[in-house]
Coordinates of C-alpha atoms in Angstrom, one line a residue:
X1 CA 0.0 0.0 0.0
X2 CA 1.3 3.5 -0.9
X3 CA 0.2 5.1 2.4
X4 CA 2.8 6.1 4.9
X5 CA 2.8 6.8 8.6
X6 CA 2.0 10.3 9.8
X7 CA 4.9 12.7 9.4
X8 CA 6.5 13.9 12.5
X9 CA 9.3 15.9 10.8
X10 CA 8.5 19.6 11.1
X11 CA 11.9 20.9 10.3
X12 CA 10.6 22.6 7.2
X13 CA 7.0 24.0 7.4
X14 CA 4.9 26.1 5.2
X15 CA 5.3 29.9 6.0
X16 CA 2.6 32.1 7.4
X17 CA 3.5 34.9 5.0
X18 CA 0.1 36.0 3.6
X19 CA -1.5 39.1 4.9
X20 CA -5.2 39.9 5.6
X21 CA -5.6 41.7 2.3
X22 CA -4.2 38.5 0.5
X23 CA -6.7 36.3 2.2
X24 CA -9.5 38.7 1.4
X25 CA -8.7 38.8 -2.3
X26 CA -8.2 35.0 -2.4
X27 CA -11.6 34.6 -1.1
X28 CA -12.9 36.8 -3.9
X29 CA -10.6 35.2 -6.5
X30 CA -11.6 31.7 -5.3
X31 CA -15.3 32.5 -6.0
X32 CA -14.8 34.2 -9.4
X33 CA -13.6 31.4 -11.5
X34 CA -14.1 30.4 -15.2
X35 CA -17.5 28.9 -14.3
X36 CA -19.3 32.3 -14.0
X37 CA -17.7 33.4 -17.2
X38 CA -18.5 30.3 -19.3
X39 CA -21.1 27.8 -17.8
X40 CA -23.5 30.6 -16.4
X41 CA -24.8 31.2 -19.9
X42 CA -25.5 27.5 -20.3
X43 CA -27.7 27.6 -17.2
X44 CA -29.8 30.4 -18.6
X45 CA -30.0 28.7 -22.1
X46 CA -31.2 25.5 -20.3
X47 CA -33.9 26.8 -18.0
X48 CA -34.4 30.5 -18.6
X49 CA -33.1 33.6 -16.7
X50 CA -35.4 33.2 -13.9
X51 CA -34.5 29.7 -13.1
X52 CA -30.8 30.4 -13.5
X53 CA -31.1 33.3 -11.0
X54 CA -33.0 31.3 -8.6
X55 CA -30.6 28.4 -8.8
X56 CA -27.6 30.5 -8.2
X57 CA -29.4 32.2 -5.2
X58 CA -30.2 28.8 -3.7
X59 CA -26.6 27.6 -4.1
X60 CA -25.3 31.0 -3.0
X61 CA -27.2 30.7 0.3
X62 CA -26.0 27.1 0.6
X63 CA -22.3 27.9 0.1
X64 CA -22.5 31.0 2.4
X65 CA -23.7 28.7 5.2
X66 CA -20.8 26.2 4.3
X67 CA -18.2 29.0 4.6
X68 CA -19.6 30.1 8.0
X69 CA -19.6 26.6 9.5
X70 CA -16.1 26.0 8.0
X71 CA -14.8 29.4 9.1
X72 CA -15.6 28.6 12.7
X73 CA -13.1 25.7 12.6
X74 CA -10.6 27.3 10.3
X75 CA -10.2 30.4 12.4
X76 CA -9.3 28.3 15.4
X77 CA -7.3 25.6 13.6
X78 CA -5.7 27.3 10.5
X79 CA -4.2 24.3 8.7
X80 CA -3.4 23.8 5.0
X81 CA -5.5 20.7 4.7
X82 CA -8.6 22.5 6.3
X83 CA -11.7 20.3 6.0
X84 CA -9.7 17.2 5.2
X85 CA -7.8 17.6 8.5
X86 CA -11.1 18.5 10.3
X87 CA -12.8 15.4 8.9
X88 CA -9.9 13.1 10.2
X89 CA -9.8 14.9 13.6
X90 CA -13.4 15.5 14.4
X91 CA -15.1 12.5 12.7
X92 CA -13.0 9.8 11.2
X93 CA -9.7 9.4 9.3
X94 CA -11.7 7.8 6.5
X95 CA -13.7 10.9 6.0
X96 CA -10.6 13.1 6.0
X97 CA -8.9 10.8 3.5
X98 CA -12.0 10.9 1.3
X99 CA -12.4 14.7 1.4
X100 CA -8.7 15.3 0.8
X101 CA -8.4 13.2 -2.3
X102 CA -11.9 14.2 -3.6
X103 CA -10.9 17.9 -3.4
X104 CA -7.5 17.2 -5.0
X105 CA -9.1 15.7 -8.1
X106 CA -11.1 18.9 -8.8
X107 CA -9.7 21.0 -11.6
X108 CA -10.8 23.9 -13.9
X109 CA -8.0 23.9 -16.4
X110 CA -10.0 22.8 -19.5
X111 CA -11.6 26.3 -19.6
X112 CA -8.3 27.8 -20.2
X113 CA -8.1 26.3 -23.7
X114 CA -11.6 27.4 -24.5
X115 CA -11.0 31.1 -23.7
X116 CA -7.6 31.3 -25.4
X117 CA -8.7 29.7 -28.6
X118 CA -10.9 32.7 -29.2
X119 CA -7.8 34.5 -30.0
X120 CA -6.1 31.8 -32.1
X121 CA -8.4 29.0 -33.2
X122 CA -5.6 27.3 -35.2
X123 CA -3.4 26.8 -32.1
X124 CA -3.9 23.5 -30.4
X125 CA -5.6 23.5 -26.9
X126 CA -2.6 21.7 -25.2
X127 CA -0.2 24.4 -26.6
X128 CA -2.2 27.1 -24.8
X129 CA -2.4 25.0 -21.7
X130 CA 1.4 25.0 -21.7
X131 CA 1.5 28.7 -22.0
X132 CA -0.7 29.1 -19.0
X133 CA 0.6 26.2 -16.8
X134 CA 4.4 26.9 -17.1
X135 CA 4.5 30.5 -15.6
X136 CA 2.0 29.7 -12.9
X137 CA 4.0 26.7 -11.9
X138 CA 7.2 28.8 -11.8
X139 CA 5.5 31.4 -9.5
X140 CA 4.3 28.7 -7.2
X141 CA 7.9 27.4 -6.7
X142 CA 9.2 30.8 -5.4
X143 CA 7.3 31.5 -2.2
X144 CA 3.8 31.5 -0.8
X145 CA 4.0 35.3 -0.7
X146 CA 4.3 35.3 -4.5
X147 CA 1.1 33.3 -4.7
X148 CA -0.7 35.6 -2.4
X149 CA 0.4 38.8 -4.2
X150 CA -0.2 37.4 -7.6
X151 CA -3.7 36.2 -6.6
X152 CA -4.4 39.6 -5.0
X153 CA -3.8 41.4 -8.4
X154 CA -5.5 38.7 -10.5
X155 CA -8.6 38.9 -8.3
X156 CA -8.5 42.8 -8.4
X157 CA -8.6 42.7 -12.2
X158 CA -11.6 40.3 -12.1
X159 CA -13.5 42.4 -9.6
X160 CA -13.1 45.5 -11.6
X161 CA -14.2 43.7 -14.7
X162 CA -17.3 42.3 -13.2
X163 CA -18.2 45.7 -11.7
X164 CA -17.8 47.3 -15.1
X165 CA -19.7 44.5 -16.9
X166 CA -22.7 44.9 -14.5
X167 CA -22.8 48.7 -15.0
X168 CA -22.4 48.5 -18.7
X169 CA -24.9 45.6 -19.0
X170 CA -27.6 47.5 -17.0
X171 CA -27.1 50.7 -19.0
X172 CA -27.5 48.7 -22.2
X173 CA -30.5 46.9 -21.0
X174 CA -32.2 50.2 -19.9
X175 CA -31.6 51.7 -23.4
X176 CA -28.8 53.9 -22.3
X177 CA -26.5 53.2 -25.2
X178 CA -27.3 55.4 -28.3
X179 CA -28.3 53.3 -31.3
X180 CA -28.7 50.2 -29.3
X181 CA -32.2 50.0 -27.8
X182 CA -32.0 47.7 -24.7
X183 CA -34.2 44.6 -24.3
X184 CA -35.5 45.8 -20.9
X185 CA -37.5 43.1 -19.1
X186 CA -38.5 41.4 -22.4
X187 CA -36.3 38.3 -21.7
X188 CA -38.4 37.7 -18.6
X189 CA -41.8 38.2 -20.2
X190 CA -44.1 35.6 -22.0
X191 CA -43.1 32.7 -19.8
X192 CA -39.4 33.0 -20.8
X193 CA -38.1 33.4 -17.2
X194 CA -38.7 29.7 -16.3
X195 CA -38.2 27.2 -19.1
X196 CA -38.6 23.4 -19.0
X197 CA -40.1 22.9 -15.7
X198 CA -38.5 21.5 -12.5
X199 CA -36.1 19.1 -14.1
X200 CA -34.5 21.9 -16.2
X201 CA -34.2 24.0 -13.1
X202 CA -32.6 21.1 -11.2
X203 CA -30.1 20.7 -14.0
X204 CA -28.9 24.2 -13.5
X205 CA -27.5 23.4 -10.0
X206 CA -24.5 21.6 -11.5
X207 CA -23.5 24.9 -13.3
X208 CA -23.9 26.9 -10.1
X209 CA -21.8 24.3 -8.2
X210 CA -19.0 24.6 -10.8
X211 CA -19.2 28.4 -10.7
X212 CA -19.0 28.5 -6.8
X213 CA -16.3 26.0 -6.6
X214 CA -13.2 27.4 -4.8
X215 CA -15.3 29.3 -2.2
X216 CA -13.8 27.1 0.5
X217 CA -10.3 28.2 -0.6
X218 CA -10.1 30.7 2.2
X219 CA -9.9 27.9 4.8
X220 CA -7.1 26.1 2.8
X221 CA -5.1 29.4 2.6
X222 CA -5.7 30.1 6.3
X223 CA -2.8 27.7 7.1
X224 CA -0.3 30.2 5.6
X225 CA -1.8 33.5 6.7
X226 CA -0.6 35.7 9.5
X227 CA -3.1 36.1 12.3
X228 CA -5.7 33.8 10.7
X229 CA -8.0 34.3 13.8
X230 CA -8.6 37.8 12.6
X231 CA -8.2 37.4 8.8
X232 CA -10.6 34.4 8.4
X233 CA -13.6 35.9 10.3
X234 CA -13.3 39.0 8.1
X235 CA -13.2 37.2 4.9
X236 CA -16.3 35.1 6.1
X237 CA -18.3 38.1 6.9
X238 CA -17.8 39.7 3.5
X239 CA -18.6 36.5 1.5
X240 CA -22.4 37.3 1.5
X241 CA -21.8 40.6 -0.4
X242 CA -19.4 39.0 -2.8
X243 CA -22.1 36.4 -3.7
X244 CA -24.7 39.0 -4.3
X245 CA -22.4 41.2 -6.3
X246 CA -20.3 38.9 -8.3
X247 CA -22.8 36.1 -8.9
X248 CA -26.4 37.1 -8.5
X249 CA -26.0 40.5 -10.2
X250 CA -23.9 39.0 -13.0
X251 CA -26.5 36.2 -13.7
X252 CA -29.2 38.8 -13.6
X253 CA -27.3 41.1 -16.0
X254 CA -26.7 38.2 -18.5
X255 CA -30.3 37.2 -18.3
X256 CA -31.5 40.7 -18.9
X257 CA -29.2 41.4 -21.9
X258 CA -29.2 38.0 -23.7
X259 CA -32.3 35.9 -24.6
X260 CA -32.3 32.3 -23.4
X261 CA -32.6 31.1 -27.0
X262 CA -29.5 32.9 -28.1
X263 CA -27.0 30.3 -29.4
X264 CA -24.0 32.1 -27.9
X265 CA -25.0 31.1 -24.4
X266 CA -24.3 27.4 -25.2
X267 CA -21.4 28.1 -27.4
X268 CA -19.5 29.8 -24.6
X269 CA -19.1 26.6 -22.8
X270 CA -18.8 24.0 -25.6
X271 CA -17.3 25.7 -28.6
X272 CA -14.2 27.8 -29.2
X273 CA -14.9 29.3 -32.6
X274 CA -17.1 32.2 -31.2
X275 CA -16.9 34.8 -28.5
X276 CA -15.9 32.9 -25.4
X277 CA -18.2 34.5 -22.8
X278 CA -21.6 36.1 -22.3
X279 CA -19.6 39.0 -20.9
X280 CA -17.9 39.6 -24.3
X281 CA -21.3 39.3 -26.1
X282 CA -22.9 42.0 -23.9
X283 CA -20.0 44.4 -24.5
X284 CA -20.3 43.8 -28.3
X285 CA -24.0 44.4 -28.3
X286 CA -23.6 47.6 -26.3
X287 CA -21.4 49.0 -29.0
X288 CA -18.0 48.2 -27.6
X289 CA -17.0 45.7 -30.3
X290 CA -13.4 46.9 -30.3
X291 CA -13.2 46.0 -26.7
X292 CA -14.0 42.3 -27.3
X293 CA -10.3 41.3 -27.2
X294 CA -9.7 43.4 -24.2
X295 CA -12.4 41.6 -22.3
X296 CA -11.0 38.3 -23.3
X297 CA -7.6 39.4 -22.1
X298 CA -9.2 40.2 -18.8
X299 CA -10.7 36.7 -18.9
X300 CA -7.3 35.3 -19.4
X301 CA -6.5 36.7 -16.0
X302 CA -9.4 34.7 -14.6
X303 CA -7.9 31.6 -16.2
X304 CA -4.5 32.4 -14.7
X305 CA -6.1 33.0 -11.3
X306 CA -8.1 29.7 -11.6
X307 CA -4.9 27.8 -12.5
X308 CA -2.9 29.6 -9.7
X309 CA -5.6 28.7 -7.1
X310 CA -5.8 25.1 -8.5
X311 CA -2.1 24.6 -8.1
X312 CA -2.0 26.1 -4.6
X313 CA -5.1 24.2 -3.4
X314 CA -4.2 20.8 -4.8
X315 CA -0.5 21.0 -3.6
X316 CA -1.4 22.0 -0.1
X317 CA -4.1 19.4 0.1
X318 CA -1.7 16.7 -1.0
X319 CA 0.9 18.1 1.5
X320 CA -1.7 17.7 4.3
X321 CA -2.6 14.3 3.2
X322 CA 1.0 13.2 3.2
X323 CA 1.7 14.5 6.6
X324 CA -1.4 12.8 7.9
X325 CA -0.1 9.4 6.6
X326 CA -2.8 9.3 3.9
X327 CA -0.4 9.8 0.9
X328 CA 3.2 8.9 0.2
X329 CA 5.4 10.8 2.7
X330 CA 7.5 12.3 -0.1
X331 CA 4.6 14.7 -0.8
X332 CA 4.9 16.0 2.7
X333 CA 8.4 17.5 2.1
X334 CA 8.7 21.3 1.8
X335 CA 11.9 23.3 1.0
X336 CA 13.4 26.0 3.2
X337 CA 11.1 28.6 1.6
X338 CA 8.0 26.5 2.7
X339 CA 7.2 25.3 -0.8
X340 CA 5.9 21.7 -1.2
X341 CA 7.8 21.0 -4.4
X342 CA 6.9 17.3 -4.8
X343 CA 3.2 18.1 -4.4
X344 CA 3.5 20.9 -6.9
X345 CA 5.2 18.6 -9.4
X346 CA 2.2 16.1 -9.2
X347 CA -0.2 19.0 -9.6
X348 CA 1.7 20.0 -12.7
X349 CA 1.5 16.5 -14.1
X350 CA -2.3 16.2 -13.4
X351 CA -2.9 19.5 -15.0
X352 CA -2.0 18.1 -18.3
X353 CA -5.4 16.6 -18.4
X354 CA -5.9 19.4 -20.8
X355 CA -4.3 17.1 -23.4
X356 CA -7.7 15.4 -23.4
X357 CA -9.2 18.2 -25.2
X358 CA -7.3 17.4 -28.4
X359 CA -8.4 13.8 -28.2
X360 CA -12.1 13.9 -27.5
X361 CA -12.9 17.6 -28.0
X362 CA -13.2 20.5 -25.6
X363 CA -16.9 20.2 -25.2
X364 CA -17.0 16.5 -24.2
X365 CA -14.1 16.9 -21.7
X366 CA -15.6 20.1 -20.3
X367 CA -19.0 18.4 -19.6
X368 CA -17.5 15.5 -17.7
X369 CA -15.3 17.9 -15.7
X370 CA -18.3 20.1 -15.0
X371 CA -20.3 17.2 -13.6
X372 CA -17.4 15.7 -11.8
X373 CA -16.3 18.9 -10.1
X374 CA -19.9 20.1 -9.5
X375 CA -21.1 16.9 -7.8
X376 CA -17.7 16.6 -5.9
X377 CA -18.1 20.1 -4.6
X378 CA -21.5 19.3 -3.4
X379 CA -20.4 16.3 -1.5
X380 CA -17.5 18.2 0.1
X381 CA -19.7 21.0 1.2
X382 CA -22.3 18.6 2.6
X383 CA -19.7 16.8 4.5
X384 CA -18.5 20.0 6.0
X385 CA -21.9 20.5 7.6
X386 CA -21.6 17.0 9.2
X387 CA -18.1 17.9 10.4
X388 CA -19.3 21.1 12.0
X389 CA -21.9 19.3 14.0
X390 CA -19.4 16.7 15.3
X391 CA -16.9 19.6 16.1
X392 CA -19.5 21.4 18.3
X393 CA -20.7 18.1 20.0
X394 CA -17.0 17.1 20.9
X395 CA -16.3 20.7 22.0
X396 CA -19.2 20.6 24.3
X397 CA -18.4 17.2 25.5
X398 CA -15.0 18.4 26.6
X399 CA -16.6 21.3 28.5
X400 CA -14.7 23.9 26.4
X401 CA -15.9 27.5 26.3
X402 CA -17.4 28.7 23.0
X403 CA -16.2 32.2 23.8
X404 CA -12.7 31.0 23.2
X405 CA -13.3 30.5 19.5
X406 CA -12.2 33.3 17.3
X407 CA -15.4 33.2 15.3
X408 CA -18.7 31.6 16.5
X409 CA -21.2 30.6 13.8
X410 CA -24.7 32.0 14.5
X411 CA -27.9 30.0 14.8
X412 CA -26.2 26.6 15.6
X413 CA -27.2 23.9 14.9
X414 CA -29.6 25.3 12.2
X415 CA -26.7 26.2 9.8
X416 CA -24.9 22.9 9.6
X417 CA -28.2 20.9 9.6
X418 CA -29.4 23.2 6.8
X419 CA -26.2 22.4 4.9
X420 CA -26.8 18.7 5.1
X421 CA -30.5 18.9 4.2
X422 CA -29.8 21.3 1.3
X423 CA -27.0 19.0 -0.1
X424 CA -29.3 15.9 0.1
X425 CA -32.2 17.8 -1.7
X426 CA -30.1 19.3 -4.4
X427 CA -28.4 15.9 -5.0
X428 CA -31.8 14.3 -5.3
X429 CA -32.8 17.0 -7.7
X430 CA -29.7 16.5 -9.8
X431 CA -30.4 12.7 -10.1
X432 CA -34.0 13.3 -10.8
X433 CA -33.2 15.7 -13.6
X434 CA -30.7 13.2 -15.2
X435 CA -33.3 10.5 -15.1
X436 CA -36.3 12.3 -16.5
X437 CA -34.4 14.2 -19.2
X438 CA -35.7 13.6 -22.8
X439 CA -34.4 11.8 -24.7
X440 CA -33.1 9.6 -21.9
X441 CA -29.3 8.9 -22.1
X442 CA -27.5 6.6 -19.7
X443 CA -24.3 8.7 -20.0
X444 CA -26.1 11.7 -18.4
X445 CA -27.0 9.6 -15.3
X446 CA -23.4 8.3 -15.2
X447 CA -22.0 11.8 -15.5
X448 CA -24.2 12.9 -12.6
X449 CA -23.2 10.1 -10.2
X450 CA -19.5 9.7 -11.2
X451 CA -18.6 12.0 -8.4
X452 CA -20.5 10.0 -5.9
X453 CA -18.9 6.9 -7.1
X454 CA -15.5 8.4 -6.5
X455 CA -16.5 9.6 -3.0
X456 CA -17.8 6.0 -2.0
X457 CA -14.8 4.2 -3.4
X458 CA -12.4 6.6 -1.4
X459 CA -14.3 6.1 1.8
X460 CA -14.8 2.5 1.6
X461 CA -11.3 1.9 0.3
X462 CA -9.7 3.7 3.3
X463 CA -12.1 2.1 5.7
X464 CA -11.0 -1.4 4.5
X465 CA -7.4 -0.4 4.6
X466 CA -7.7 0.9 8.1
X467 CA -9.5 -2.2 9.3
X468 CA -7.3 -4.9 7.7
X469 CA -3.9 -3.2 7.2
X470 CA -3.7 -0.8 10.1
X471 CA -5.7 -3.1 12.4
X472 CA -7.9 -0.4 13.8
X473 CA -11.2 -1.5 15.3
X474 CA -12.5 2.0 16.1
X475 CA -13.8 3.9 13.0
X476 CA -15.0 7.2 14.6
X477 CA -12.9 9.3 16.9
X478 CA -14.3 9.2 20.4
X479 CA -15.8 12.6 21.5
X480 CA -13.5 12.9 24.5
X481 CA -10.4 12.0 22.4
X482 CA -10.9 14.8 19.8
X483 CA -7.8 16.9 19.6
X484 CA -8.6 20.6 20.3
X485 CA -5.0 21.6 20.9
X486 CA -2.8 20.8 17.9
X487 CA -2.6 23.7 15.4
X488 CA -4.9 25.9 17.6
X489 CA -4.2 29.6 17.4
X490 CA -4.1 29.7 21.1
X491 CA -4.5 27.3 24.1
X492 CA -7.8 26.9 25.9
X493 CA -8.6 30.0 27.9
X494 CA -6.0 32.3 26.2
X495 CA -8.3 33.9 23.6
X496 CA -9.1 36.9 25.7
X497 CA -5.5 37.5 26.4
X498 CA -4.5 37.5 22.8
X499 CA -7.5 39.7 21.8
X500 CA -6.6 42.2 24.5
X501 CA -2.9 42.2 23.3
X502 CA -4.1 42.9 19.7
X503 CA -6.4 45.7 21.0
X504 CA -3.5 47.4 22.8
X505 CA -1.2 47.0 19.8
X506 CA -4.0 48.6 17.5
X507 CA -4.4 51.5 19.9
X508 CA -0.7 52.1 20.2
X509 CA -0.4 52.1 16.3
X510 CA -3.4 54.7 16.2
X511 CA -1.8 56.9 18.8
X512 CA 1.6 56.8 17.0
X513 CA 0.0 57.8 13.7
X514 CA -1.6 60.8 15.4
X515 CA 1.6 61.9 16.9
X516 CA 3.3 61.8 13.6
X517 CA 0.7 64.3 12.3
X518 CA -1.9 62.2 10.6
X519 CA -5.3 63.7 10.9
X520 CA -8.2 61.9 12.6
X521 CA -10.1 61.3 9.3
X522 CA -6.9 59.6 7.8
X523 CA -6.7 57.2 10.8
X524 CA -10.4 56.5 10.4
X525 CA -10.1 55.8 6.8
X526 CA -7.0 53.6 7.6
X527 CA -9.2 51.5 10.0
X528 CA -11.9 51.1 7.5
X529 CA -9.4 49.9 4.8
X530 CA -7.9 47.4 7.3
X531 CA -11.3 45.9 7.8
X532 CA -11.9 45.7 4.1
X533 CA -8.6 44.2 3.2

């Protein structure tokens, strides 16, 4: 068996070099991926703008509750493996193994070739993939601070683009562009908002899952951030506004400007010989035809960001699995700069899955990856709800004070229970949509459940390994044996001491600034900026 014993060699460890502003922008960058630029249009084409908007709203509420429940644990235990470590520590090693490898398999790289082929259709997809992968891999090898800084600016560009798109799109829709009368609300009239009934609506969930994939990246990055007990709660609290701004308003704008029967909505995800994104289409129709290539250049930034985050997340997850004894120990090695080089090399090798696009075609590979990553994300998020429940039950069983947690989720246990229930309902809806779709195709059912098969195989496989190879007879971690000290930001009872120290340091910094002649309003603005970034 390839698994090794847990690593006890901490001579070289990852570096806590990312600042709060890096973590905040990583939170944004992780949620603005290629999915919102490519597959969102397919959701509208499939079920209409109203169904797509409702689907993204439901999934948005779902993932927000996931981030809250995950953030409660990640702010107290900031580790690179995040939910994989939490699964092993608070529930069972089999769950941690399953979540870690399941997450590691997820990838967005196929979309890179689709966007870039808009510029040069005659260039092979794998050649463009190399152009993207090589520089990103080189940046990852330098230092985690390089990843944080590069992702900060990648995310900044995406944020500006989305905001400009929403403004331009709404102006165009309202008829504010001379010579281009806007459609207004016509795309929502005459029963066009909801197309195809419930089964079409259910099918849009997979597109939403794919678009929201990566929202949990904040918890993974918390393991290399300075003062995660402050940075993680800030990122969590702002997630709601990001979901509203960058997802719901974007879907609404696309639905207002482009009719659900427009062929470009489907072409964005499955072909590469037309404009690659609904965003580009809207700018063209608003009279900014010359800006089409500029928009795609900005979309290239989204691809680079998605690739950057993919390399980071997969390498850190593999590092965590190796140090937990659930992957070959070689992948737990990091160099003196805190970079897990062997794990990154594996991520590089797996990223060449883009080669498949030249064998079977971009559309086929994209469809299967869409289903695999979408359902896998749903399974991971649902599992996080179960982990949160067990975390709190064990915390209470050991009579630890909730006030000692850096961030306390509201409405417990409603949020984690809601996560589990919503995950089950959406999974049932996905299966129902695949079965009743006409004409019936077995491959659609297989594509829907392939992620579930992977999840079950991983869980049962490790359970059998644990029982017959490791000779362990106890599957679940006993409540009184759950480890609440390793990797904690402070020891039990020390939270108030650390908070008071931070408060005093902050006050000293403010007083020093005033002594240097900074006016009160500049200090006030500085405090606001600190909370935003």
